[in-house]
Amino acid sequence: MPVTDAAARSRIADPGLADVGERRIAWVARNSPVLNRLARNRLADGTLRGKRIAVVVHLEAKTAYLATLLTEAGAEVVAAGSNPLSTQDAVCAALVRRGIEVHARHGATPDEFTADLLDVAETGPHIVIDDGAELTRRIVQHRPDLAAQLEGVTEETTTGVGRLRALEDAGLLTFPAIAANNARCKHMFDNPYGTGQTALTAILRLTNLSAAGKRFCIVGYGWVGQGLARRAQGYGGRVTVVELDPVQALRAHMDGYRVAPIAHAVEDADFVVTATGKIAAVTAEVFPRLKDGVILANAGHHDREIDVAALGAGVEVRPRVVRYNVDEKKVYVLVDGSLVNIAGGDGNPVDIMDLSFSVQALAAHRLASGGVPVGLNAFPDELDREIARTKLSTLGIELDDESEAQRRFAEEWST
Amino acid sequence: MTSGPLAREGERKIAWVAEWMPVLNTIRDQLRDGGAVAGRRIAVILPVEPKTAYLAACLAEAGAEVTVAFQGVMVHDDVAAGLAARGVDVFARRGSTRDEELEYFHQVLARRPEVVIDDRADVIRLAHTTHREVLETLVGASEETTSGVIALRAMEADGTLEVPCIAANNARCKYLFDNRYGSGQSAVNAVLDATNLLLAGRHVVVVGYGWVGKGIALRARGLGAQVTVCEVEPFAALEAYHDGFDVAPLVDACATAATVFTATGVRHSLGSEAIETLPDGALLANAGGIDDEFDVPALRAAADETRRVREHVEEFRRGDRSLFVVGEGVCVNLSAGEGHPAEIMDLTFSVQALSAAYLLQHAQELAPAVHALPPEIDERIARAKLAALGLQIDALTAEQEAFLHAWEAFA
């Protein structure tokens, strides 16, 4: 195999895994009708030709397929992971063989992870497709000179949008950014249905335990928490919600769940799943209240939602299940408290990421077209609708048009 | 294969499930202290995964001489090694052929088991046909599956059954939980894990609305699927309708199916006519007790091309339509997953352990027929599970009890 430039510049674990990665990407390609139809057509207009795009999203097969489509459209793509535990080495190998530069290894240390991101920054991207603003905040912090040539950033997660907002408040967001996460085709599907399903299946598979009749304590009732609660109930679980926001707490109550402060909510919980997008959701103060044999898992953004370090030394009792002792009780933590569906599974479902990455592809395209104002912007509503319509049509689902009477009613203010 | 990393990994898996099987732990101690199985030969013919291994280990720890055998993709080699390290004789290898399987069963029968804990009545049938010498010392068998109980009943009906058999499957502590909640969760979960596809909004067809089909339909709906049930039995079909599912003939349902689960226990339930109508991209998975509920060899023969697209997913392409078989067409929660959840198998294997012990003590009082597990044993297991869960329930008052036994309803 000839060593391409991309291969020479890449830093990955094992190029020999490419066939395995290729197979995973092919399955994604088959199950991504919106990317294949809408995004591929839209990207083919030459706008992305010669643009350097950094893709810094969980490096597994779905992300790899997005990177491939951007490359097909003429972009020079450089990829890195957004979390060392979610990086799949086989997928990295396949990407490198496809001629894409990759800086990512599964299980990289925090220092190696930062070095990989800085290497990606060094390539001087025009556009960043970011997750948790991991690359953007490092560029702003370490390479303000490179920030000057950024044509735009599009952000995948709730947490990252929060960080971009903080940058904007601090006057440091000197380039256009699109909150891709806030597109309806992203957060209304990816967060509740994607993470809801996959976090639950990952927890059950990692433990081989039964959900029926169990108490699930869901910490955080945002889009992800709502999906977790619904799916836990769908598996026969009984749900308690912990929430700080009174409106969301009230919503959980009216959705039929028990709502309680964390100290009470965990007392009878067989599973505690965090989805706050913040840190310190389950801390040493809560540990003494946990039930013997409880399973702790995180489905939020941070691997610091559960204070795993405060649990002391643990023993791995099954792959990716570590037992800790708190007083006389056993506490099990899944995948070290990092994202359970990604680090402990295959990430969000392919058909969900088809929507999310169609948003990202069209956001990158819009940024490259120019004219997006500096600062944080919403994803254009007409694109959002177009993605939804395309998805519906691939499902064979038809919609009615607004009738003349309905349109007139909506326009009149006096009826 | 009793040492090394394979056995250590297997032991770790067995130790994990042991923590979640409190009722079986108690029963093991009771059997050991009471000597009910001490020195008795028990053959365990069940998929070799951690829970089964733990049942075998518990019987061995209670003093029985235990042999284990199973075939094919439902064998976890690490667990087999771990179990062997615990001193149980294991005859099993993942991917073994039909011939090897028969050899394993032959080995087990050569140990002259007194009780067989059987799966799909495979070994009991051998004992009545090619290995009749075993009947001299065999006192009885306990059967795990719906399909096996049907076979044993057929043997009883034509007068060929020569030993008493307990339909462990028909204990309430088994089928009410294992078949419905165990298979429901783990079959749906296995398909989602194997494919990384979304279930929400997906059209799922469940073929067969027995306990397993009920569990799958329930869990698929819980994950947002649109579920259609296909049945041949009018009561089950009406039940599905009243549970809120669409009910349709198989050929019609398949025309728009994205995922089909079979759970009938009947060979070729999903026939070629129905398979013909499936749209491109449909997933097929079997959650029932029979390996060929749909005909994988026929699919293979008819395909222009087959290839493995993910670890547990095989594509069968003909023309411009591809179908995807998950878990080789055999029980998907075992072939593409780790089987039923541990806590559910705590109930099932408590039934099996007590069923084996009961046969060892009472077989001579039982006719060569299919028997129920005595209801008081069933109830004892349910109460032990409730106690382990910390759940308390009420008891009938004397007045209520009297009412139930009075015949003068309007007195």
mmCIF file of N, CA and C in Angstrom, chain B residues 43 45-46 115-119 121 124 140-145 149 152 164-169 351-356 359 373:
data_model
loop_
_atom_site.group_PDB
_atom_site.id
_atom_site.type_symbol
_atom_site.label_atom_id
_atom_site.label_comp_id
_atom_site.label_asym_id
_atom_site.label_seq_id
_atom_site.Cartn_x
_atom_site.Cartn_y
_atom_site.Cartn_z
ATOM 1 N N ALA B 43 -27.086 -34.242 34.325
ATOM 2 C CA ALA B 43 -26.598 -33.670 33.070
ATOM 3 C C ALA B 43 -27.354 -32.373 32.801
ATOM 4 N N ILE B 45 -28.117 -29.772 29.928
ATOM 5 C CA ILE B 45 -28.040 -29.519 28.488
ATOM 6 C C ILE B 45 -28.663 -28.163 28.237
ATOM 7 N N LEU B 46 -27.865 -27.126 28.336
ATOM 8 C CA LEU B 46 -28.374 -25.770 28.171
ATOM 9 C C LEU B 46 -27.287 -24.929 27.523
ATOM 10 N N VAL B 115 -30.538 -37.630 36.226
ATOM 11 C CA VAL B 115 -31.493 -36.603 35.809
ATOM 12 C C VAL B 115 -30.864 -35.782 34.697
ATOM 13 N N VAL B 116 -31.656 -35.487 33.681
ATOM 14 C CA VAL B 116 -31.213 -34.592 32.611
ATOM 15 C C VAL B 116 -32.022 -33.308 32.693
ATOM 16 N N ILE B 117 -31.318 -32.194 32.787
ATOM 17 C CA ILE B 117 -31.967 -30.892 32.621
ATOM 18 C C ILE B 117 -31.792 -30.564 31.156
ATOM 19 N N ASP B 118 -32.887 -30.693 30.404
ATOM 20 C CA ASP B 118 -32.769 -30.735 28.943
ATOM 21 C C ASP B 118 -33.277 -29.447 28.294
ATOM 22 N N ASP B 119 -32.838 -29.251 27.070
ATOM 23 C CA ASP B 119 -33.246 -28.096 26.278
ATOM 24 C C ASP B 119 -33.792 -28.621 24.956
ATOM 25 N N ALA B 121 -35.688 -30.954 24.536
ATOM 26 C CA ALA B 121 -35.822 -32.408 24.643
ATOM 27 C C ALA B 121 -34.819 -33.159 23.778
ATOM 28 N N ILE B 124 -33.159 -36.167 25.862
ATOM 29 C CA ILE B 124 -34.188 -37.157 26.229
ATOM 30 C C ILE B 124 -34.587 -37.996 25.020
ATOM 31 N N GLY B 140 -35.357 -39.416 35.526
ATOM 32 C CA GLY B 140 -36.286 -38.416 35.009
ATOM 33 C C GLY B 140 -35.566 -37.272 34.332
ATOM 34 N N ALA B 141 -36.371 -36.379 33.746
ATOM 35 C CA ALA B 141 -35.806 -35.218 33.065
ATOM 36 C C ALA B 141 -36.643 -33.995 33.366
ATOM 37 N N SER B 142 -35.983 -32.839 33.269
ATOM 38 C CA SER B 142 -36.660 -31.566 33.501
ATOM 39 C C SER B 142 -36.422 -30.716 32.266
ATOM 40 N N GLU B 143 -37.506 -30.253 31.649
ATOM 41 C CA GLU B 143 -37.380 -29.612 30.332
ATOM 42 C C GLU B 143 -37.556 -28.095 30.419
ATOM 43 N N GLU B 144 -36.648 -27.405 29.742
ATOM 44 C CA GLU B 144 -36.522 -25.944 29.826
ATOM 45 C C GLU B 144 -37.442 -25.162 28.899
ATOM 46 N N THR B 145 -37.772 -25.722 27.737
ATOM 47 C CA THR B 145 -38.402 -24.882 26.706
ATOM 48 C C THR B 145 -39.828 -25.317 26.365
ATOM 49 N N VAL B 149 -41.247 -29.222 25.704
ATOM 50 C CA VAL B 149 -42.420 -29.768 26.378
ATOM 51 C C VAL B 149 -43.393 -30.333 25.345
ATOM 52 N N LEU B 152 -42.093 -33.674 24.308
ATOM 53 C CA LEU B 152 -42.278 -34.692 25.354
ATOM 54 C C LEU B 152 -43.738 -35.136 25.427
ATOM 55 N N PRO B 164 -40.464 -40.236 33.948
ATOM 56 C CA PRO B 164 -41.230 -39.027 34.269
ATOM 57 C C PRO B 164 -40.430 -37.777 33.900
ATOM 58 N N CYS B 165 -41.121 -36.797 33.336
ATOM 59 C CA CYS B 165 -40.481 -35.539 32.963
ATOM 60 C C CYS B 165 -41.233 -34.389 33.615
ATOM 61 N N ILE B 166 -40.495 -33.428 34.095
ATOM 62 C CA ILE B 166 -41.147 -32.231 34.636
ATOM 63 C C ILE B 166 -41.038 -31.117 33.606
ATOM 64 N N ALA B 167 -42.180 -30.514 33.305
ATOM 65 C CA ALA B 167 -42.205 -29.397 32.362
ATOM 66 C C ALA B 167 -41.793 -28.145 33.121
ATOM 67 N N ALA B 168 -40.498 -28.001 33.350
ATOM 68 C CA ALA B 168 -40.001 -26.836 34.098
ATOM 69 C C ALA B 168 -40.431 -25.556 33.408
ATOM 70 N N ASN B 169 -40.477 -25.604 32.083
ATOM 71 C CA ASN B 169 -40.924 -24.430 31.317
ATOM 72 C C ASN B 169 -42.300 -23.959 31.755
ATOM 73 N N VAL B 351 -36.097 -22.930 39.489
ATOM 74 C CA VAL B 351 -37.063 -23.953 39.082
ATOM 75 C C VAL B 351 -36.322 -25.226 38.686
ATOM 76 N N GLN B 352 -35.295 -25.092 37.860
ATOM 77 C CA GLN B 352 -34.575 -26.272 37.372
ATOM 78 C C GLN B 352 -33.871 -27.027 38.504
ATOM 79 N N ALA B 353 -33.231 -26.281 39.402
ATOM 80 C CA ALA B 353 -32.512 -26.942 40.497
ATOM 81 C C ALA B 353 -33.480 -27.730 41.373
ATOM 82 N N LEU B 354 -34.620 -27.102 41.703
ATOM 83 C CA LEU B 354 -35.579 -27.783 42.573
ATOM 84 C C LEU B 354 -36.317 -28.891 41.827
ATOM 85 N N SER B 355 -36.475 -28.716 40.511
ATOM 86 C CA SER B 355 -37.100 -29.753 39.702
ATOM 87 C C SER B 355 -36.208 -31.000 39.666
ATOM 88 N N ALA B 356 -34.905 -30.800 39.478
ATOM 89 C CA ALA B 356 -33.965 -31.925 39.472
ATOM 90 C C ALA B 356 -33.964 -32.623 40.825
ATOM 91 N N LEU B 359 -37.136 -34.660 41.265
ATOM 92 C CA LEU B 359 -37.091 -35.917 40.507
ATOM 93 C C LEU B 359 -36.221 -36.948 41.228
ATOM 94 N N LEU B 373 -44.281 -28.978 37.683
ATOM 95 C CA LEU B 373 -43.541 -28.785 38.922
ATOM 96 C C LEU B 373 -44.588 -28.578 40.019
#
